[in-house]
């Protein structure tokens, strides 16, 4: 499961690959705010949602996503591919190791901002950090609560009135990878430099480091 769109309450959740979005998608769709929502099975960018959702409604949507330290995200993706022999890059990753995987990835156009931005503008109302998922998801729900209040007198649960919405939620974890310290993969300074260059903007904007 990737992105989520709730037409009724005007909410868009954007799923950037390997940032914990699968767990979040499964979790939030069970919350009353998201009842009746539609889940997508591809990683749609905000520019793609803009084409799907009518303009007037899109402008009023609360848009949020989740990001992850790029150094950690790459280790997660690397191990994910190693577990999936049908993955397009499986042979290269298996035979080349982590260094070859990182070099190959850094030659792609992948960017967190490519998912979040349209015409150079970041359209996210809030960004959850993978490293602080539980607390940040709680914050997101509080913001969504206020968002819904802004255009309704009550908080609806798709047909029912929720007078005291539950803003606490337990994350339902999915696609859990190998438990490992991602720092163990970065003994080569050249690999670190490649990642720093590739994700220079993300590292600075979200205050991430190799530590």
mmCIF file of N, CA and C in Angstrom, residues 35-150:
data_model
loop_
_atom_site.group_PDB
_atom_site.id
_atom_site.type_symbol
_atom_site.label_atom_id
_atom_site.label_comp_id
_atom_site.label_asym_id
_atom_site.label_seq_id
_atom_site.Cartn_x
_atom_site.Cartn_y
_atom_site.Cartn_z
ATOM 1 N N UNK A 35 -11.734 6.918 7.220
ATOM 2 C CA UNK A 35 -12.709 5.928 6.780
ATOM 3 C C UNK A 35 -13.281 6.349 5.424
ATOM 4 N N UNK A 36 -13.314 5.404 4.501
ATOM 5 C CA UNK A 36 -13.783 5.708 3.149
ATOM 6 C C UNK A 36 -12.691 6.213 2.230
ATOM 7 N N UNK A 37 -11.456 6.221 2.727
ATOM 8 C CA UNK A 37 -10.347 6.712 1.911
ATOM 9 C C UNK A 37 -9.941 5.681 0.866
ATOM 10 N N UNK A 38 -9.214 6.131 -0.126
ATOM 11 C CA UNK A 38 -8.723 5.255 -1.185
ATOM 12 C C UNK A 38 -7.219 5.092 -1.054
ATOM 13 N N UNK A 39 -6.760 3.850 -1.125
ATOM 14 C CA UNK A 39 -5.322 3.574 -1.061
ATOM 15 C C UNK A 39 -4.798 3.274 -2.456
ATOM 16 N N UNK A 40 -3.634 3.791 -2.756
ATOM 17 C CA UNK A 40 -2.994 3.550 -4.046
ATOM 18 C C UNK A 40 -1.826 2.589 -3.840
ATOM 19 N N UNK A 41 -1.543 1.825 -4.868
ATOM 20 C CA UNK A 41 -0.475 0.828 -4.755
ATOM 21 C C UNK A 41 0.784 1.229 -5.515
ATOM 22 N N UNK A 42 0.834 2.489 -5.890
ATOM 23 C CA UNK A 42 2.060 3.027 -6.472
ATOM 24 C C UNK A 42 2.434 4.286 -5.702
ATOM 25 N N UNK A 43 3.676 4.671 -5.817
ATOM 26 C CA UNK A 43 4.176 5.812 -5.054
ATOM 27 C C UNK A 43 3.931 7.101 -5.834
ATOM 28 N N UNK A 44 2.717 7.612 -5.700
ATOM 29 C CA UNK A 44 2.357 8.813 -6.451
ATOM 30 C C UNK A 44 3.028 10.052 -5.862
ATOM 31 N N UNK A 45 3.497 10.899 -6.745
ATOM 32 C CA UNK A 45 4.050 12.180 -6.339
ATOM 33 C C UNK A 45 2.899 13.172 -6.180
ATOM 34 N N UNK A 46 3.166 14.263 -5.496
ATOM 35 C CA UNK A 46 2.091 15.232 -5.270
ATOM 36 C C UNK A 46 1.596 15.805 -6.604
ATOM 37 N N UNK A 47 2.483 15.880 -7.587
ATOM 38 C CA UNK A 47 2.077 16.367 -8.904
ATOM 39 C C UNK A 47 1.092 15.407 -9.560
ATOM 40 N N UNK A 48 1.206 14.118 -9.231
ATOM 41 C CA UNK A 48 0.276 13.123 -9.773
ATOM 42 C C UNK A 48 -1.071 13.191 -9.061
ATOM 43 N N UNK A 49 -1.038 13.415 -7.745
ATOM 44 C CA UNK A 49 -2.294 13.606 -7.022
ATOM 45 C C UNK A 49 -3.021 14.848 -7.542
ATOM 46 N N UNK A 50 -2.263 15.848 -7.913
ATOM 47 C CA UNK A 50 -2.859 17.091 -8.406
ATOM 48 C C UNK A 50 -3.665 16.846 -9.683
ATOM 49 N N UNK A 51 -3.257 15.857 -10.457
ATOM 50 C CA UNK A 51 -3.975 15.525 -11.686
ATOM 51 C C UNK A 51 -5.235 14.706 -11.396
ATOM 52 N N UNK A 52 -5.212 13.960 -10.291
ATOM 53 C CA UNK A 52 -6.324 13.078 -9.935
ATOM 54 C C UNK A 52 -7.425 13.827 -9.195
ATOM 55 N N UNK A 53 -7.014 14.691 -8.259
ATOM 56 C CA UNK A 53 -7.961 15.397 -7.394
ATOM 57 C C UNK A 53 -8.375 16.715 -8.051
ATOM 58 N N UNK A 54 -9.676 17.003 -8.119
ATOM 59 C CA UNK A 54 -10.136 18.278 -8.696
ATOM 60 C C UNK A 54 -9.431 19.464 -8.052
ATOM 61 N N UNK A 55 -9.114 20.463 -8.846
ATOM 62 C CA UNK A 55 -8.308 21.598 -8.383
ATOM 63 C C UNK A 55 -8.842 22.253 -7.124
ATOM 64 N N UNK A 56 -10.139 22.533 -7.086
ATOM 65 C CA UNK A 56 -10.707 23.219 -5.922
ATOM 66 C C UNK A 56 -10.572 22.381 -4.662
ATOM 67 N N UNK A 57 -10.714 21.063 -4.788
ATOM 68 C CA UNK A 57 -10.590 20.177 -3.637
ATOM 69 C C UNK A 57 -9.118 19.984 -3.258
ATOM 70 N N UNK A 58 -8.258 19.872 -4.271
ATOM 71 C CA UNK A 58 -6.831 19.677 -4.018
ATOM 72 C C UNK A 58 -6.270 20.820 -3.179
ATOM 73 N N UNK A 59 -6.669 22.038 -3.490
ATOM 74 C CA UNK A 59 -6.158 23.202 -2.758
ATOM 75 C C UNK A 59 -6.548 23.156 -1.283
ATOM 76 N N UNK A 60 -7.671 22.522 -0.981
ATOM 77 C CA UNK A 60 -8.163 22.483 0.398
ATOM 78 C C UNK A 60 -7.690 21.248 1.153
ATOM 79 N N UNK A 61 -7.019 20.331 0.472
ATOM 80 C CA UNK A 61 -6.564 19.099 1.116
ATOM 81 C C UNK A 61 -5.418 19.348 2.094
ATOM 82 N N UNK A 62 -5.449 18.624 3.202
ATOM 83 C CA UNK A 62 -4.304 18.571 4.109
ATOM 84 C C UNK A 62 -3.362 17.525 3.546
ATOM 85 N N UNK A 63 -2.139 17.919 3.249
ATOM 86 C CA UNK A 63 -1.182 17.040 2.591
ATOM 87 C C UNK A 63 -0.010 16.768 3.532
ATOM 88 N N UNK A 64 0.302 15.496 3.701
ATOM 89 C CA UNK A 64 1.435 15.166 4.560
ATOM 90 C C UNK A 64 2.151 13.918 4.049
ATOM 91 N N UNK A 65 3.352 13.718 4.547
ATOM 92 C CA UNK A 65 4.177 12.593 4.113
ATOM 93 C C UNK A 65 5.111 12.187 5.237
ATOM 94 N N UNK A 66 6.008 11.244 4.942
ATOM 95 C CA UNK A 66 6.998 10.792 5.914
ATOM 96 C C UNK A 66 8.353 10.736 5.228
ATOM 97 N N UNK A 67 9.391 11.175 5.929
ATOM 98 C CA UNK A 67 10.752 11.102 5.399
ATOM 99 C C UNK A 67 11.621 10.309 6.368
ATOM 100 N N UNK A 68 12.803 9.987 5.906
ATOM 101 C CA UNK A 68 13.725 9.168 6.698
ATOM 102 C C UNK A 68 15.147 9.607 6.401
ATOM 103 N N UNK A 69 16.015 9.491 7.374
ATOM 104 C CA UNK A 69 17.417 9.803 7.131
ATOM 105 C C UNK A 69 17.868 9.046 5.870
ATOM 106 N N UNK A 70 18.319 9.752 4.830
ATOM 107 C CA UNK A 70 18.704 9.084 3.576
ATOM 108 C C UNK A 70 19.732 7.976 3.766
ATOM 109 N N UNK A 71 20.653 8.147 4.707
ATOM 110 C CA UNK A 71 21.646 7.102 4.964
ATOM 111 C C UNK A 71 20.953 5.816 5.423
ATOM 112 N N UNK A 72 19.958 5.951 6.260
ATOM 113 C CA UNK A 72 19.189 4.808 6.743
ATOM 114 C C UNK A 72 18.274 4.263 5.648
ATOM 115 N N UNK A 73 17.657 5.151 4.888
ATOM 116 C CA UNK A 73 16.749 4.740 3.817
ATOM 117 C C UNK A 73 17.461 3.863 2.795
ATOM 118 N N UNK A 74 18.687 4.218 2.438
ATOM 119 C CA UNK A 74 19.438 3.447 1.450
ATOM 120 C C UNK A 74 19.766 2.039 1.963
ATOM 121 N N UNK A 75 20.101 1.935 3.232
ATOM 122 C CA UNK A 75 20.375 0.613 3.809
ATOM 123 C C UNK A 75 19.110 -0.235 3.798
ATOM 124 N N UNK A 76 17.983 0.383 4.117
ATOM 125 C CA UNK A 76 16.701 -0.323 4.107
ATOM 126 C C UNK A 76 16.365 -0.805 2.700
ATOM 127 N N UNK A 77 16.551 0.057 1.717
ATOM 128 C CA UNK A 77 16.261 -0.309 0.332
ATOM 129 C C UNK A 77 17.194 -1.409 -0.156
ATOM 130 N N UNK A 78 18.452 -1.311 0.197
ATOM 131 C CA UNK A 78 19.450 -2.315 -0.179
ATOM 132 C C UNK A 78 19.047 -3.698 0.338
ATOM 133 N N UNK A 79 18.693 -3.777 1.608
ATOM 134 C CA UNK A 79 18.307 -5.057 2.194
ATOM 135 C C UNK A 79 16.958 -5.547 1.663
ATOM 136 N N UNK A 80 16.089 -4.624 1.333
ATOM 137 C CA UNK A 80 14.799 -4.987 0.734
ATOM 138 C C UNK A 80 15.006 -5.675 -0.609
ATOM 139 N N UNK A 81 15.906 -5.125 -1.421
ATOM 140 C CA UNK A 81 16.185 -5.713 -2.734
ATOM 141 C C UNK A 81 16.841 -7.085 -2.583
ATOM 142 N N UNK A 82 17.751 -7.209 -1.617
ATOM 143 C CA UNK A 82 18.429 -8.491 -1.397
ATOM 144 C C UNK A 82 17.451 -9.604 -1.030
ATOM 145 N N UNK A 83 16.331 -9.230 -0.413
ATOM 146 C CA UNK A 83 15.333 -10.229 -0.009
ATOM 147 C C UNK A 83 14.358 -10.558 -1.143
ATOM 148 N N UNK A 84 14.427 -9.812 -2.246
ATOM 149 C CA UNK A 84 13.457 -9.979 -3.330
ATOM 150 C C UNK A 84 14.170 -10.272 -4.651
ATOM 151 N N UNK A 85 14.308 -11.533 -4.952
ATOM 152 C CA UNK A 85 15.040 -11.940 -6.145
ATOM 153 C C UNK A 85 14.402 -11.453 -7.446
ATOM 154 N N UNK A 86 13.120 -11.089 -7.396
ATOM 155 C CA UNK A 86 12.445 -10.584 -8.594
ATOM 156 C C UNK A 86 12.633 -9.080 -8.787
ATOM 157 N N UNK A 87 13.298 -8.441 -7.837
ATOM 158 C CA UNK A 87 13.548 -7.001 -7.955
ATOM 159 C C UNK A 87 14.454 -6.736 -9.158
ATOM 160 N N UNK A 88 14.181 -5.691 -9.931
ATOM 161 C CA UNK A 88 14.959 -5.401 -11.150
ATOM 162 C C UNK A 88 16.468 -5.325 -10.923
ATOM 163 N N UNK A 89 16.875 -4.804 -9.777
ATOM 164 C CA UNK A 89 18.308 -4.610 -9.510
ATOM 165 C C UNK A 89 18.899 -5.708 -8.625
ATOM 166 N N UNK A 90 18.185 -6.798 -8.466
ATOM 167 C CA UNK A 90 18.629 -7.832 -7.520
ATOM 168 C C UNK A 90 20.035 -8.350 -7.832
ATOM 169 N N UNK A 91 20.296 -8.717 -9.080
ATOM 170 C CA UNK A 91 21.592 -9.299 -9.440
ATOM 171 C C UNK A 91 22.719 -8.310 -9.210
ATOM 172 N N UNK A 92 22.499 -7.062 -9.599
ATOM 173 C CA UNK A 92 23.526 -6.033 -9.403
ATOM 174 C C UNK A 92 23.808 -5.826 -7.928
ATOM 175 N N UNK A 93 22.760 -5.784 -7.123
ATOM 176 C CA UNK A 93 22.917 -5.564 -5.689
ATOM 177 C C UNK A 93 23.593 -6.764 -5.036
ATOM 178 N N UNK A 94 23.177 -7.962 -5.419
ATOM 179 C CA UNK A 94 23.754 -9.183 -4.846
ATOM 180 C C UNK A 94 25.232 -9.302 -5.172
ATOM 181 N N UNK A 95 25.591 -9.034 -6.419
ATOM 182 C CA UNK A 95 26.970 -9.235 -6.857
ATOM 183 C C UNK A 95 27.881 -8.042 -6.553
ATOM 184 N N UNK A 96 27.302 -6.838 -6.567
ATOM 185 C CA UNK A 96 28.124 -5.640 -6.398
ATOM 186 C C UNK A 96 28.281 -5.174 -4.978
ATOM 187 N N UNK A 97 27.347 -5.568 -4.108
ATOM 188 C CA UNK A 97 27.419 -5.136 -2.722
ATOM 189 C C UNK A 97 26.870 -3.737 -2.521
ATOM 190 N N UNK A 98 26.989 -3.266 -1.298
ATOM 191 C CA UNK A 98 26.384 -1.993 -0.925
ATOM 192 C C UNK A 98 26.988 -0.811 -1.678
ATOM 193 N N UNK A 99 28.307 -0.829 -1.870
ATOM 194 C CA UNK A 99 28.962 0.279 -2.566
ATOM 195 C C UNK A 99 28.446 0.456 -3.977
ATOM 196 N N UNK A 100 28.325 -0.642 -4.713
ATOM 197 C CA UNK A 100 27.824 -0.577 -6.090
ATOM 198 C C UNK A 100 26.366 -0.138 -6.110
ATOM 199 N N UNK A 101 25.605 -0.596 -5.129
ATOM 200 C CA UNK A 101 24.198 -0.197 -5.036
ATOM 201 C C UNK A 101 24.072 1.305 -4.836
ATOM 202 N N UNK A 102 24.857 1.848 -3.913
ATOM 203 C CA UNK A 102 24.789 3.289 -3.633
ATOM 204 C C UNK A 102 25.207 4.094 -4.853
ATOM 205 N N UNK A 103 26.285 3.678 -5.502
ATOM 206 C CA UNK A 103 26.758 4.391 -6.693
ATOM 207 C C UNK A 103 25.675 4.401 -7.765
ATOM 208 N N UNK A 104 25.037 3.255 -7.973
ATOM 209 C CA UNK A 104 23.982 3.164 -8.975
ATOM 210 C C UNK A 104 22.791 4.046 -8.598
ATOM 211 N N UNK A 105 22.424 4.032 -7.317
ATOM 212 C CA UNK A 105 21.278 4.822 -6.864
ATOM 213 C C UNK A 105 21.547 6.318 -6.995
ATOM 214 N N UNK A 106 22.775 6.710 -6.699
ATOM 215 C CA UNK A 106 23.108 8.131 -6.749
ATOM 216 C C UNK A 106 23.124 8.673 -8.177
ATOM 217 N N UNK A 107 23.083 7.799 -9.157
ATOM 218 C CA UNK A 107 23.002 8.220 -10.556
ATOM 219 C C UNK A 107 21.553 8.392 -11.017
ATOM 220 N N UNK A 108 20.587 8.088 -10.146
ATOM 221 C CA UNK A 108 19.178 8.244 -10.499
ATOM 222 C C UNK A 108 18.713 9.667 -10.186
ATOM 223 N N UNK A 109 17.466 9.966 -10.551
ATOM 224 C CA UNK A 109 16.891 11.289 -10.290
ATOM 225 C C UNK A 109 16.071 11.327 -9.005
ATOM 226 N N UNK A 110 16.162 10.272 -8.193
ATOM 227 C CA UNK A 110 15.347 10.190 -6.980
ATOM 228 C C UNK A 110 15.629 11.351 -6.033
ATOM 229 N N UNK A 111 14.540 11.929 -5.523
ATOM 230 C CA UNK A 111 14.641 13.009 -4.542
ATOM 231 C C UNK A 111 13.359 13.051 -3.725
ATOM 232 N N UNK A 112 13.474 13.259 -2.427
ATOM 233 C CA UNK A 112 12.281 13.426 -1.606
ATOM 234 C C UNK A 112 11.446 14.597 -2.122
ATOM 235 N N UNK A 113 12.141 15.654 -2.519
ATOM 236 C CA UNK A 113 11.437 16.862 -2.944
ATOM 237 C C UNK A 113 10.711 16.677 -4.269
ATOM 238 N N UNK A 114 11.162 15.746 -5.058
ATOM 239 C CA UNK A 114 10.478 15.453 -6.310
ATOM 240 C C UNK A 114 9.080 14.904 -6.033
ATOM 241 N N UNK A 115 8.924 14.262 -4.892
ATOM 242 C CA UNK A 115 7.614 13.747 -4.492
ATOM 243 C C UNK A 115 6.752 14.838 -3.858
ATOM 244 N N UNK A 116 7.370 15.740 -3.108
ATOM 245 C CA UNK A 116 6.631 16.711 -2.309
ATOM 246 C C UNK A 116 6.313 18.012 -3.037
ATOM 247 N N UNK A 117 7.066 18.305 -4.079
ATOM 248 C CA UNK A 117 6.951 19.611 -4.723
ATOM 249 C C UNK A 117 6.175 19.576 -6.037
ATOM 250 N N UNK A 118 5.570 20.704 -6.340
ATOM 251 C CA UNK A 118 4.961 20.940 -7.654
ATOM 252 C C UNK A 118 5.344 22.335 -8.086
ATOM 253 N N UNK A 119 5.925 22.435 -9.272
ATOM 254 C CA UNK A 119 6.411 23.725 -9.793
ATOM 255 C C UNK A 119 7.362 24.397 -8.802
ATOM 256 N N UNK A 120 8.207 23.579 -8.155
ATOM 257 C CA UNK A 120 9.222 24.116 -7.264
ATOM 258 C C UNK A 120 8.730 24.509 -5.886
ATOM 259 N N UNK A 121 7.452 24.244 -5.574
ATOM 260 C CA UNK A 121 6.897 24.606 -4.268
ATOM 261 C C UNK A 121 6.564 23.351 -3.475
ATOM 262 N N UNK A 122 7.054 23.305 -2.239
ATOM 263 C CA UNK A 122 6.752 22.189 -1.345
ATOM 264 C C UNK A 122 5.305 22.326 -0.870
ATOM 265 N N UNK A 123 4.460 21.382 -1.233
ATOM 266 C CA UNK A 123 3.039 21.467 -0.926
ATOM 267 C C UNK A 123 2.630 20.725 0.352
ATOM 268 N N UNK A 124 3.591 20.195 1.086
ATOM 269 C CA UNK A 124 3.259 19.458 2.298
ATOM 270 C C UNK A 124 2.878 20.407 3.436
ATOM 271 N N UNK A 125 1.798 20.062 4.134
ATOM 272 C CA UNK A 125 1.399 20.802 5.328
ATOM 273 C C UNK A 125 2.144 20.303 6.559
ATOM 274 N N UNK A 126 2.585 19.049 6.495
ATOM 275 C CA UNK A 126 3.346 18.492 7.612
ATOM 276 C C UNK A 126 4.163 17.309 7.114
ATOM 277 N N UNK A 127 5.322 17.110 7.733
ATOM 278 C CA UNK A 127 6.192 15.987 7.373
ATOM 279 C C UNK A 127 6.529 15.200 8.635
ATOM 280 N N UNK A 128 6.169 13.925 8.614
ATOM 281 C CA UNK A 128 6.502 13.013 9.707
ATOM 282 C C UNK A 128 7.922 12.487 9.485
ATOM 283 N N UNK A 129 8.679 12.398 10.546
ATOM 284 C CA UNK A 129 9.996 11.782 10.456
ATOM 285 C C UNK A 129 9.918 10.333 10.915
ATOM 286 N N UNK A 130 10.470 9.443 10.122
ATOM 287 C CA UNK A 130 10.492 8.017 10.433
ATOM 288 C C UNK A 130 11.049 7.770 11.832
ATOM 289 N N UNK A 131 12.063 8.523 12.186
ATOM 290 C CA UNK A 131 12.752 8.332 13.458
ATOM 291 C C UNK A 131 11.889 8.768 14.654
ATOM 292 N N UNK A 132 10.823 9.513 14.377
ATOM 293 C CA UNK A 132 9.943 10.012 15.445
ATOM 294 C C UNK A 132 8.488 9.762 15.051
ATOM 295 N N UNK A 133 8.266 8.577 14.451
ATOM 296 C CA UNK A 133 6.988 8.314 13.793
ATOM 297 C C UNK A 133 5.782 8.399 14.721
ATOM 298 N N UNK A 134 5.866 7.798 15.871
ATOM 299 C CA UNK A 134 4.709 7.759 16.772
ATOM 300 C C UNK A 134 4.296 9.165 17.193
ATOM 301 N N UNK A 135 5.244 9.959 17.655
ATOM 302 C CA UNK A 135 4.942 11.309 18.132
ATOM 303 C C UNK A 135 4.517 12.215 16.981
ATOM 304 N N UNK A 136 5.194 12.105 15.852
ATOM 305 C CA UNK A 136 4.861 12.958 14.710
ATOM 306 C C UNK A 136 3.497 12.608 14.118
ATOM 307 N N UNK A 137 3.137 11.321 14.147
ATOM 308 C CA UNK A 137 1.820 10.924 13.650
ATOM 309 C C UNK A 137 0.734 11.510 14.545
ATOM 310 N N UNK A 138 0.987 11.531 15.840
ATOM 311 C CA UNK A 138 0.061 12.162 16.777
ATOM 312 C C UNK A 138 -0.103 13.647 16.434
ATOM 313 N N UNK A 139 0.999 14.302 16.147
ATOM 314 C CA UNK A 139 0.946 15.720 15.762
ATOM 315 C C UNK A 139 0.158 15.904 14.478
ATOM 316 N N UNK A 140 0.393 15.007 13.506
ATOM 317 C CA UNK A 140 -0.333 15.082 12.238
ATOM 318 C C UNK A 140 -1.835 14.947 12.457
ATOM 319 N N UNK A 141 -2.245 14.021 13.323
ATOM 320 C CA UNK A 141 -3.671 13.828 13.602
ATOM 321 C C UNK A 141 -4.281 15.055 14.266
ATOM 322 N N UNK A 142 -3.532 15.706 15.144
ATOM 323 C CA UNK A 142 -4.029 16.936 15.760
ATOM 324 C C UNK A 142 -4.224 18.019 14.703
ATOM 325 N N UNK A 143 -3.302 18.105 13.771
ATOM 326 C CA UNK A 143 -3.410 19.095 12.702
ATOM 327 C C UNK A 143 -4.581 18.765 11.770
ATOM 328 N N UNK A 144 -4.777 17.478 11.498
ATOM 329 C CA UNK A 144 -5.894 17.059 10.652
ATOM 330 C C UNK A 144 -7.211 17.353 11.352
ATOM 331 N N UNK A 145 -7.238 17.167 12.655
ATOM 332 C CA UNK A 145 -8.429 17.493 13.442
ATOM 333 C C UNK A 145 -8.816 18.964 13.240
ATOM 334 N N UNK A 146 -7.833 19.841 13.345
ATOM 335 C CA UNK A 146 -8.087 21.269 13.143
ATOM 336 C C UNK A 146 -8.462 21.569 11.691
ATOM 337 N N UNK A 147 -7.829 20.855 10.784
ATOM 338 C CA UNK A 147 -8.139 21.002 9.356
ATOM 339 C C UNK A 147 -9.607 20.683 9.086
ATOM 340 N N UNK A 148 -10.099 19.589 9.649
ATOM 341 C CA UNK A 148 -11.495 19.201 9.423
ATOM 342 C C UNK A 148 -12.442 20.196 10.092
ATOM 343 N N UNK A 149 -12.062 20.661 11.275
ATOM 344 C CA UNK A 149 -12.878 21.663 11.969
ATOM 345 C C UNK A 149 -13.039 22.933 11.128
ATOM 346 N N UNK A 150 -12.049 23.216 10.310
ATOM 347 C CA UNK A 150 -12.080 24.453 9.536
ATOM 348 C C UNK A 150 -13.180 24.475 8.484
#
